[in-house]
GROMACS .gro file of C-alpha atoms in nm:
model
   89
    1UNK     CA    1  11.528  -7.764  23.167
    2UNK     CA    2  11.808  -8.027  23.163
    3UNK     CA    3  11.541  -8.289  23.076
    4UNK     CA    4  11.408  -8.067  22.811
    5UNK     CA    5  11.763  -7.998  22.659
    6UNK     CA    6  11.836  -8.392  22.674
    7UNK     CA    7  11.503  -8.458  22.490
    8UNK     CA    8  11.581  -8.187  22.218
    9UNK     CA    9  11.936  -8.343  22.166
   10UNK     CA   10  11.775  -8.670  22.134
   11UNK     CA   11  11.531  -8.556  21.868
   12UNK     CA   12  11.805  -8.366  21.686
   13UNK     CA   13  11.996  -8.682  21.644
   14UNK     CA   14  11.709  -8.860  21.499
   15UNK     CA   15  11.642  -8.576  21.248
   16UNK     CA   16  12.007  -8.601  21.146
   17UNK     CA   17  11.958  -8.952  21.047
   18UNK     CA   18  11.684  -8.869  20.806
   19UNK     CA   19  11.828  -8.558  20.665
   20UNK     CA   20  12.145  -8.760  20.574
   21UNK     CA   21  11.923  -9.014  20.401
   22UNK     CA   22  11.748  -8.735  20.222
   23UNK     CA   23  12.076  -8.624  20.087
   24UNK     CA   24  12.177  -8.970  19.988
   25UNK     CA   25  11.868  -8.985  19.763
   26UNK     CA   26  12.047  -8.781  19.511
   27UNK     CA   27  12.269  -9.060  19.447
   28UNK     CA   28  12.001  -9.314  19.400
   29UNK     CA   29  11.770  -9.530  19.591
   30UNK     CA   30  11.869  -9.639  19.938
   31UNK     CA   31  11.928 -10.010  19.875
   32UNK     CA   32  11.956 -10.106  20.246
   33UNK     CA   33  11.580 -10.038  20.282
   34UNK     CA   34  11.357 -10.330  20.230
   35UNK     CA   35  11.134 -10.113  20.020
   36UNK     CA   36  11.392 -10.107  19.754
   37UNK     CA   37  11.382 -10.491  19.726
   38UNK     CA   38  10.994 -10.489  19.710
   39UNK     CA   39  11.023 -10.260  19.387
   40UNK     CA   40  10.845  -9.989  19.574
   41UNK     CA   41  10.944  -9.648  19.396
   42UNK     CA   42  11.115  -9.409  19.633
   43UNK     CA   43  10.993  -9.095  19.503
   44UNK     CA   44  11.155  -8.765  19.610
   45UNK     CA   45  11.123  -8.835  19.972
   46UNK     CA   46  11.329  -9.069  20.223
   47UNK     CA   47  11.107  -9.374  20.284
   48UNK     CA   48  10.995  -9.496  20.616
   49UNK     CA   49  11.270  -9.739  20.751
   50UNK     CA   50  11.027  -9.965  20.939
   51UNK     CA   51  11.270 -10.217  21.113
   52UNK     CA   52  11.546 -10.140  20.864
   53UNK     CA   53  11.870  -9.991  21.005
   54UNK     CA   54  11.939  -9.748  20.717
   55UNK     CA   55  12.281  -9.567  20.715
   56UNK     CA   56  12.417  -9.784  20.426
   57UNK     CA   57  12.462 -10.116  20.590
   58UNK     CA   58  12.212 -10.403  20.601
   59UNK     CA   59  12.032 -10.432  20.939
   60UNK     CA   60  11.684 -10.556  21.030
   61UNK     CA   61  11.482 -10.724  21.279
   62UNK     CA   62  11.438 -11.096  21.202
   63UNK     CA   63  11.176 -11.352  21.302
   64UNK     CA   64  11.305 -11.653  21.514
   65UNK     CA   65  11.177 -11.996  21.559
   66UNK     CA   66  10.845 -11.971  21.772
   67UNK     CA   67  10.762 -11.606  21.668
   68UNK     CA   68  10.406 -11.698  21.608
   69UNK     CA   69  10.345 -11.744  21.996
   70UNK     CA   70  10.642 -11.606  22.146
   71UNK     CA   71  10.665 -11.206  22.142
   72UNK     CA   72  11.041 -11.220  22.236
   73UNK     CA   73  11.143 -11.463  21.929
   74UNK     CA   74  11.310 -11.193  21.718
   75UNK     CA   75  11.668 -11.079  21.679
   76UNK     CA   76  11.825 -10.773  21.534
   77UNK     CA   77  12.091 -10.839  21.280
   78UNK     CA   78  12.328 -10.570  21.140
   79UNK     CA   79  12.660 -10.582  20.951
   80UNK     CA   80  12.894 -10.394  20.768
   81UNK     CA   81  12.853 -10.378  20.383
   82UNK     CA   82  13.218 -10.506  20.338
   83UNK     CA   83  13.134 -10.838  20.470
   84UNK     CA   84  12.781 -10.866  20.355
   85UNK     CA   85  12.866 -11.099  20.063
   86UNK     CA   86  13.051 -11.341  20.287
   87UNK     CA   87  12.760 -11.358  20.529
   88UNK     CA   88  12.524 -11.440  20.222
   89UNK     CA   89  12.751 -11.711  20.099
   0.00000   0.00000   0.00000
């Protein structure tokens, strides 16, 4: 039963993130999702995050040099929104 309880706790945590995003939709689109930048309408449901981090901060899996042949040539980049402009500059 301890395993079942631990798995249940893990699933509840994943649900919490999507429920939070669903509430955030009331304030407008979730701009940290790449779907927003591709001008895909959000509708009334939380979009699939794909490789995006969600949660209000930019984060995504990025391809690195050699990604075409090396399955490990990826990195995950995430930052806080407050420093995003400086990183882009």
